[in-house]
């Protein structure tokens, strides 16, 4: 799509992302590619170690990461689809690189509730331009574990350095407000946002936007493909969490404060001409 047409199409998304830290993208990806991703995701879920890392969740809720590292439809989508340009245009970055990815699946009847958290709080990175693009590969709604967001809290998160707060000294869990408490200040001040998604729809959200997902009470599997990316202002920050182990990266060999520039480990998805 030509730049002027894409820029105009994304005007509302830019506004929503800046104000709320999340925006819904509809109808921007080729249905044939989405169908191929959905088909490939079933093999990933059934045999995760053949396709990537087993991630931190298995069983009824599965998370398989770094699937884009293998040749095939996930890599094609990450590096050859409009995803990188769409992200760059929305967040205002001239370059978008892959950081890592996940295939997420919740099986029918899965009772797992993912607690409120932010993605950026768990990365050894600083900066604001490291969003998550979560692409629905199956219909996603309130019955099967859609993502829910706390709109606008990303501004508070960055201003008050919430990324440095933990539930305890030895915990990697973030200390966030209780967004399920109706009397909590931020529950009152920040809107709770969620969208029902058809396959190919997506949500793009800021690294410091709190989000969670509930149980899958439906009779169908809910699957999404998440791309975590880095843009122009992102640098290594080794005082933050290093829980995410990235194949090919030795944190002891990384220079604190240096930009993320390794083309092999973090390939460019899109760069503005």
Tab-separated table of C-alpha atoms in Angstrom:
chain	number	residue	atom	x	y	z
A	1	UNK	CA	0.000	0.000	0.000
A	2	UNK	CA	1.334	3.454	-0.881
A	3	UNK	CA	2.571	5.543	2.027
A	4	UNK	CA	0.000	8.379	1.839
A	5	UNK	CA	-2.879	5.883	1.719
A	6	UNK	CA	-1.492	3.853	4.640
A	7	UNK	CA	-0.741	6.963	6.696
A	8	UNK	CA	-4.302	8.222	6.219
A	9	UNK	CA	-5.732	4.800	7.037
A	10	UNK	CA	-3.804	4.711	10.325
A	11	UNK	CA	-4.669	8.229	11.560
A	12	UNK	CA	-7.171	7.002	14.142
A	13	UNK	CA	-4.841	4.225	15.255
A	14	UNK	CA	-2.024	6.705	15.902
A	15	UNK	CA	-4.324	8.834	18.047
A	16	UNK	CA	-5.646	5.847	20.017
A	17	UNK	CA	-2.178	4.404	20.573
A	18	UNK	CA	-0.831	7.722	21.872
A	19	UNK	CA	-3.814	8.346	24.157
A	20	UNK	CA	-4.678	4.865	25.384
A	21	UNK	CA	-1.522	2.821	24.728
A	22	UNK	CA	-3.499	0.361	22.594
A	23	UNK	CA	-5.359	0.348	19.291
A	24	UNK	CA	-7.302	-2.199	17.264
A	25	UNK	CA	-6.249	-2.852	13.651
A	26	UNK	CA	-8.815	-4.406	11.328
A	27	UNK	CA	-8.602	-5.700	7.776
A	28	UNK	CA	-4.933	-4.893	7.146
A	29	UNK	CA	-3.552	-8.387	6.580
A	30	UNK	CA	-4.085	-10.803	3.681
A	31	UNK	CA	-6.723	-13.400	4.693
A	32	UNK	CA	-4.775	-16.131	2.887
A	33	UNK	CA	-1.685	-15.434	4.989
A	34	UNK	CA	-3.751	-15.408	8.183
A	35	UNK	CA	-5.295	-18.763	7.223
A	36	UNK	CA	-1.802	-20.167	6.630
A	37	UNK	CA	-0.664	-18.877	10.048
A	38	UNK	CA	-3.700	-20.455	11.702
A	39	UNK	CA	-3.003	-23.781	10.013
A	40	UNK	CA	0.690	-23.670	10.989
A	41	UNK	CA	-0.173	-22.726	14.578
A	42	UNK	CA	-1.900	-26.069	15.103
A	43	UNK	CA	1.355	-27.926	14.425
A	44	UNK	CA	3.215	-25.523	16.740
A	45	UNK	CA	0.764	-26.177	19.573
A	46	UNK	CA	0.875	-29.950	19.096
A	47	UNK	CA	4.696	-30.190	18.811
A	48	UNK	CA	6.143	-26.992	20.289
A	49	UNK	CA	9.786	-28.029	20.560
A	50	UNK	CA	9.926	-28.783	16.832
A	51	UNK	CA	9.025	-25.187	16.026
A	52	UNK	CA	10.477	-22.936	18.727
A	53	UNK	CA	10.981	-22.585	22.463
A	54	UNK	CA	8.408	-24.022	24.847
A	55	UNK	CA	7.984	-20.644	26.492
A	56	UNK	CA	6.711	-20.323	30.037
A	57	UNK	CA	3.274	-21.979	29.691
A	58	UNK	CA	2.295	-25.457	28.569
A	59	UNK	CA	-0.818	-27.612	28.644
A	60	UNK	CA	-4.276	-26.028	28.223
A	61	UNK	CA	-2.572	-22.645	27.770
A	62	UNK	CA	0.433	-22.865	25.492
A	63	UNK	CA	3.066	-20.262	24.641
A	64	UNK	CA	5.692	-21.124	22.044
A	65	UNK	CA	8.297	-18.482	21.228
A	66	UNK	CA	10.848	-17.729	18.511
A	67	UNK	CA	8.825	-19.570	15.872
A	68	UNK	CA	9.822	-16.896	13.336
A	69	UNK	CA	13.419	-18.142	13.537
A	70	UNK	CA	12.402	-21.197	11.448
A	71	UNK	CA	11.762	-20.844	7.693
A	72	UNK	CA	8.074	-20.811	6.923
A	73	UNK	CA	4.904	-18.793	7.225
A	74	UNK	CA	5.665	-17.196	10.614
A	75	UNK	CA	9.002	-15.864	9.390
A	76	UNK	CA	7.380	-14.704	6.149
A	77	UNK	CA	4.710	-12.821	8.088
A	78	UNK	CA	7.227	-11.223	10.453
A	79	UNK	CA	9.694	-10.090	7.811
A	80	UNK	CA	7.757	-9.783	4.543
A	81	UNK	CA	4.204	-8.705	5.469
A	82	UNK	CA	3.079	-5.094	6.076
A	83	UNK	CA	3.273	-5.712	9.849
A	84	UNK	CA	6.566	-3.867	10.369
A	85	UNK	CA	5.509	-0.814	8.395
A	86	UNK	CA	2.104	-0.651	10.092
A	87	UNK	CA	3.751	-0.735	13.514
A	88	UNK	CA	6.327	1.867	12.509
A	89	UNK	CA	3.695	4.240	11.114
A	90	UNK	CA	1.537	3.960	14.243
A	91	UNK	CA	4.287	4.439	16.845
A	92	UNK	CA	6.392	6.885	14.807
A	93	UNK	CA	9.556	4.808	14.439
A	94	UNK	CA	11.623	4.855	11.244
A	95	UNK	CA	12.914	1.312	11.832
A	96	UNK	CA	11.194	-1.762	13.268
A	97	UNK	CA	13.108	-4.896	14.280
A	98	UNK	CA	11.904	-8.264	15.508
A	99	UNK	CA	12.655	-8.844	19.178
A	100	UNK	CA	10.790	-12.086	19.743
A	101	UNK	CA	7.419	-13.694	19.122
A	102	UNK	CA	4.897	-16.108	20.609
A	103	UNK	CA	2.140	-18.381	19.432
A	104	UNK	CA	-0.410	-18.227	22.256
A	105	UNK	CA	-3.206	-20.770	22.570
A	106	UNK	CA	-5.960	-21.329	25.116
A	107	UNK	CA	-7.751	-24.637	24.720
A	108	UNK	CA	-11.505	-25.014	25.370
A	109	UNK	CA	-12.184	-25.027	29.079
A	110	UNK	CA	-8.761	-23.594	29.971
A	111	UNK	CA	-9.123	-21.992	33.394
A	112	UNK	CA	-5.814	-20.132	33.272
A	113	UNK	CA	-6.183	-16.430	33.965
A	114	UNK	CA	-3.176	-14.360	32.921
A	115	UNK	CA	-2.767	-11.655	35.594
A	116	UNK	CA	-2.419	-7.964	34.887
A	117	UNK	CA	1.093	-7.219	33.661
A	118	UNK	CA	3.087	-5.190	31.146
A	119	UNK	CA	5.494	-6.647	28.610
A	120	UNK	CA	8.145	-3.935	28.772
A	121	UNK	CA	8.618	-4.335	32.503
A	122	UNK	CA	10.102	-7.779	31.846
A	123	UNK	CA	12.601	-6.786	29.148
A	124	UNK	CA	16.240	-5.810	29.660
A	125	UNK	CA	15.517	-2.794	27.476
A	126	UNK	CA	14.774	0.905	27.893
A	127	UNK	CA	12.635	3.041	25.622
A	128	UNK	CA	9.002	3.396	24.592
A	129	UNK	CA	9.093	1.961	21.055
A	130	UNK	CA	8.824	-1.744	21.833
A	131	UNK	CA	5.149	-2.600	21.353
A	132	UNK	CA	3.367	-5.914	20.952
A	133	UNK	CA	1.313	-6.730	17.852
A	134	UNK	CA	-1.145	-9.490	18.817
A	135	UNK	CA	-2.808	-10.973	15.717
A	136	UNK	CA	-5.935	-13.102	16.120
A	137	UNK	CA	-5.725	-16.429	14.275
A	138	UNK	CA	-9.135	-17.599	15.545
A	139	UNK	CA	-12.249	-15.655	16.553
A	140	UNK	CA	-11.524	-13.998	19.891
A	141	UNK	CA	-14.156	-12.650	22.277
A	142	UNK	CA	-15.155	-12.322	25.920
A	143	UNK	CA	-15.978	-16.051	26.212
A	144	UNK	CA	-12.600	-17.458	25.170
A	145	UNK	CA	-9.956	-15.242	26.734
A	146	UNK	CA	-9.614	-12.067	24.683
A	147	UNK	CA	-7.050	-9.522	25.851
A	148	UNK	CA	-8.214	-6.638	28.048
A	149	UNK	CA	-6.263	-3.424	28.577
A	150	UNK	CA	-6.049	-0.511	30.997
A	151	UNK	CA	-6.181	2.455	28.653
A	152	UNK	CA	-3.862	5.385	29.304
A	153	UNK	CA	-1.930	3.839	32.191
A	154	UNK	CA	1.215	3.631	30.035
A	155	UNK	CA	1.744	7.362	30.618
A	156	UNK	CA	1.577	6.911	34.407
A	157	UNK	CA	3.748	3.793	34.195
A	158	UNK	CA	6.604	5.619	32.471
A	159	UNK	CA	6.300	8.830	34.507
A	160	UNK	CA	6.295	7.101	37.913
A	161	UNK	CA	8.855	4.382	37.040
A	162	UNK	CA	6.509	1.474	37.725
A	163	UNK	CA	8.894	-0.816	35.825
A	164	UNK	CA	11.190	-0.772	38.857
A	165	UNK	CA	8.484	-1.917	41.304
A	166	UNK	CA	8.214	-5.597	42.255
A	167	UNK	CA	5.857	-7.480	44.565
A	168	UNK	CA	8.873	-8.455	46.665
A	169	UNK	CA	12.644	-8.118	46.529
A	170	UNK	CA	13.125	-11.598	45.055
A	171	UNK	CA	10.121	-11.539	42.678
A	172	UNK	CA	10.004	-10.828	38.944
A	173	UNK	CA	6.278	-10.059	39.232
A	174	UNK	CA	5.420	-6.420	38.769
A	175	UNK	CA	3.736	-4.477	41.546
A	176	UNK	CA	0.779	-2.923	39.726
A	177	UNK	CA	-2.442	-1.397	41.058
A	178	UNK	CA	-5.326	-3.810	41.607
A	179	UNK	CA	-7.259	-3.035	38.442
A	180	UNK	CA	-10.051	-5.402	39.512
A	181	UNK	CA	-10.765	-3.313	42.601
A	182	UNK	CA	-13.560	-0.846	41.722
A	183	UNK	CA	-12.259	1.562	44.377
A	184	UNK	CA	-8.707	1.637	43.003
A	185	UNK	CA	-7.735	5.112	41.746
A	186	UNK	CA	-6.578	3.896	38.350
A	187	UNK	CA	-9.595	1.631	37.890
A	188	UNK	CA	-11.708	4.762	38.106
A	189	UNK	CA	-9.398	6.978	36.045
A	190	UNK	CA	-8.432	4.624	33.196
A	191	UNK	CA	-10.888	2.949	30.815
A	192	UNK	CA	-10.829	-0.830	30.462
A	193	UNK	CA	-10.610	-1.608	26.754
A	194	UNK	CA	-11.206	-4.832	24.830
A	195	UNK	CA	-12.189	-5.840	21.318
A	196	UNK	CA	-13.749	-8.931	19.807
A	197	UNK	CA	-11.438	-9.959	16.977
A	198	UNK	CA	-11.938	-11.903	13.769
A	199	UNK	CA	-8.987	-13.811	12.296
A	200	UNK	CA	-6.571	-11.222	10.889
A	201	UNK	CA	-7.659	-8.444	13.236
A	202	UNK	CA	-4.994	-7.326	15.683
A	203	UNK	CA	-4.312	-5.205	18.736
A	204	UNK	CA	-1.146	-3.123	18.907
A	205	UNK	CA	-0.206	-2.081	22.419
A	206	UNK	CA	2.467	-0.101	24.214
A	207	UNK	CA	5.079	-2.039	26.232
A	208	UNK	CA	3.797	-0.404	29.432
A	209	UNK	CA	0.065	-0.869	28.879
A	210	UNK	CA	-1.276	-3.311	31.504
A	211	UNK	CA	-3.230	-6.202	30.018
A	212	UNK	CA	-4.561	-9.613	30.978
A	213	UNK	CA	-6.762	-12.408	29.675
A	214	UNK	CA	-9.379	-14.561	31.360
A	215	UNK	CA	-10.318	-18.234	31.075
A	216	UNK	CA	-11.563	-19.840	27.876
A	217	UNK	CA	-15.156	-20.729	28.753
A	218	UNK	CA	-16.046	-21.568	25.136
A	219	UNK	CA	-15.905	-24.802	23.198
A	220	UNK	CA	-13.289	-23.553	20.729
A	221	UNK	CA	-9.538	-22.918	20.847
A	222	UNK	CA	-8.385	-19.305	21.023
A	223	UNK	CA	-5.069	-18.698	19.233
A	224	UNK	CA	-3.060	-15.566	18.555
A	225	UNK	CA	0.339	-14.728	17.128
A	226	UNK	CA	2.231	-12.018	19.029
A	227	UNK	CA	5.182	-10.091	17.615
A	228	UNK	CA	7.263	-8.093	20.099
A	229	UNK	CA	9.359	-5.552	18.241
A	230	UNK	CA	11.851	-2.739	18.904
A	231	UNK	CA	12.051	0.706	17.325
A	232	UNK	CA	14.315	3.729	17.211
A	233	UNK	CA	14.543	4.702	20.892
A	234	UNK	CA	15.202	1.241	22.354
A	235	UNK	CA	18.515	0.412	24.076
A	236	UNK	CA	19.822	-2.304	26.365
A	237	UNK	CA	19.093	-1.702	30.061
A	238	UNK	CA	20.777	-4.395	32.110
A	239	UNK	CA	19.384	-3.187	35.438
A	240	UNK	CA	15.972	-4.504	34.362
A	241	UNK	CA	14.749	-8.092	34.250
A	242	UNK	CA	16.674	-10.639	32.160
A	243	UNK	CA	14.112	-13.427	32.482
A	244	UNK	CA	13.590	-13.609	28.698
A	245	UNK	CA	16.420	-15.734	27.320
A	246	UNK	CA	17.088	-14.814	23.685
A	247	UNK	CA	18.944	-17.391	21.584
A	248	UNK	CA	22.213	-15.854	20.428
A	249	UNK	CA	22.319	-13.190	23.166
A	250	UNK	CA	24.661	-13.313	26.161
A	251	UNK	CA	23.575	-10.535	28.507
A	252	UNK	CA	27.076	-10.417	29.977
A	253	UNK	CA	28.430	-9.439	26.557
A	254	UNK	CA	25.846	-6.717	25.899
A	255	UNK	CA	26.783	-3.064	26.439
A	256	UNK	CA	24.372	-1.290	28.765
A	257	UNK	CA	22.800	1.703	27.008
A	258	UNK	CA	23.755	0.515	23.510
A	259	UNK	CA	21.057	0.435	20.814
A	260	UNK	CA	19.704	-2.878	19.554
A	261	UNK	CA	21.451	-3.238	16.185
A	262	UNK	CA	22.273	-6.925	15.683
A	263	UNK	CA	20.734	-7.637	12.272
A	264	UNK	CA	21.078	-11.402	12.588
A	265	UNK	CA	19.475	-11.774	16.013
A	266	UNK	CA	17.019	-8.879	15.611
A	267	UNK	CA	16.271	-8.677	11.884
A	268	UNK	CA	14.790	-5.529	10.364
A	269	UNK	CA	11.101	-5.921	9.585
A	270	UNK	CA	10.787	-2.482	8.006
A	271	UNK	CA	12.890	0.630	7.531
A	272	UNK	CA	11.546	3.896	6.186
A	273	UNK	CA	13.101	4.715	2.825
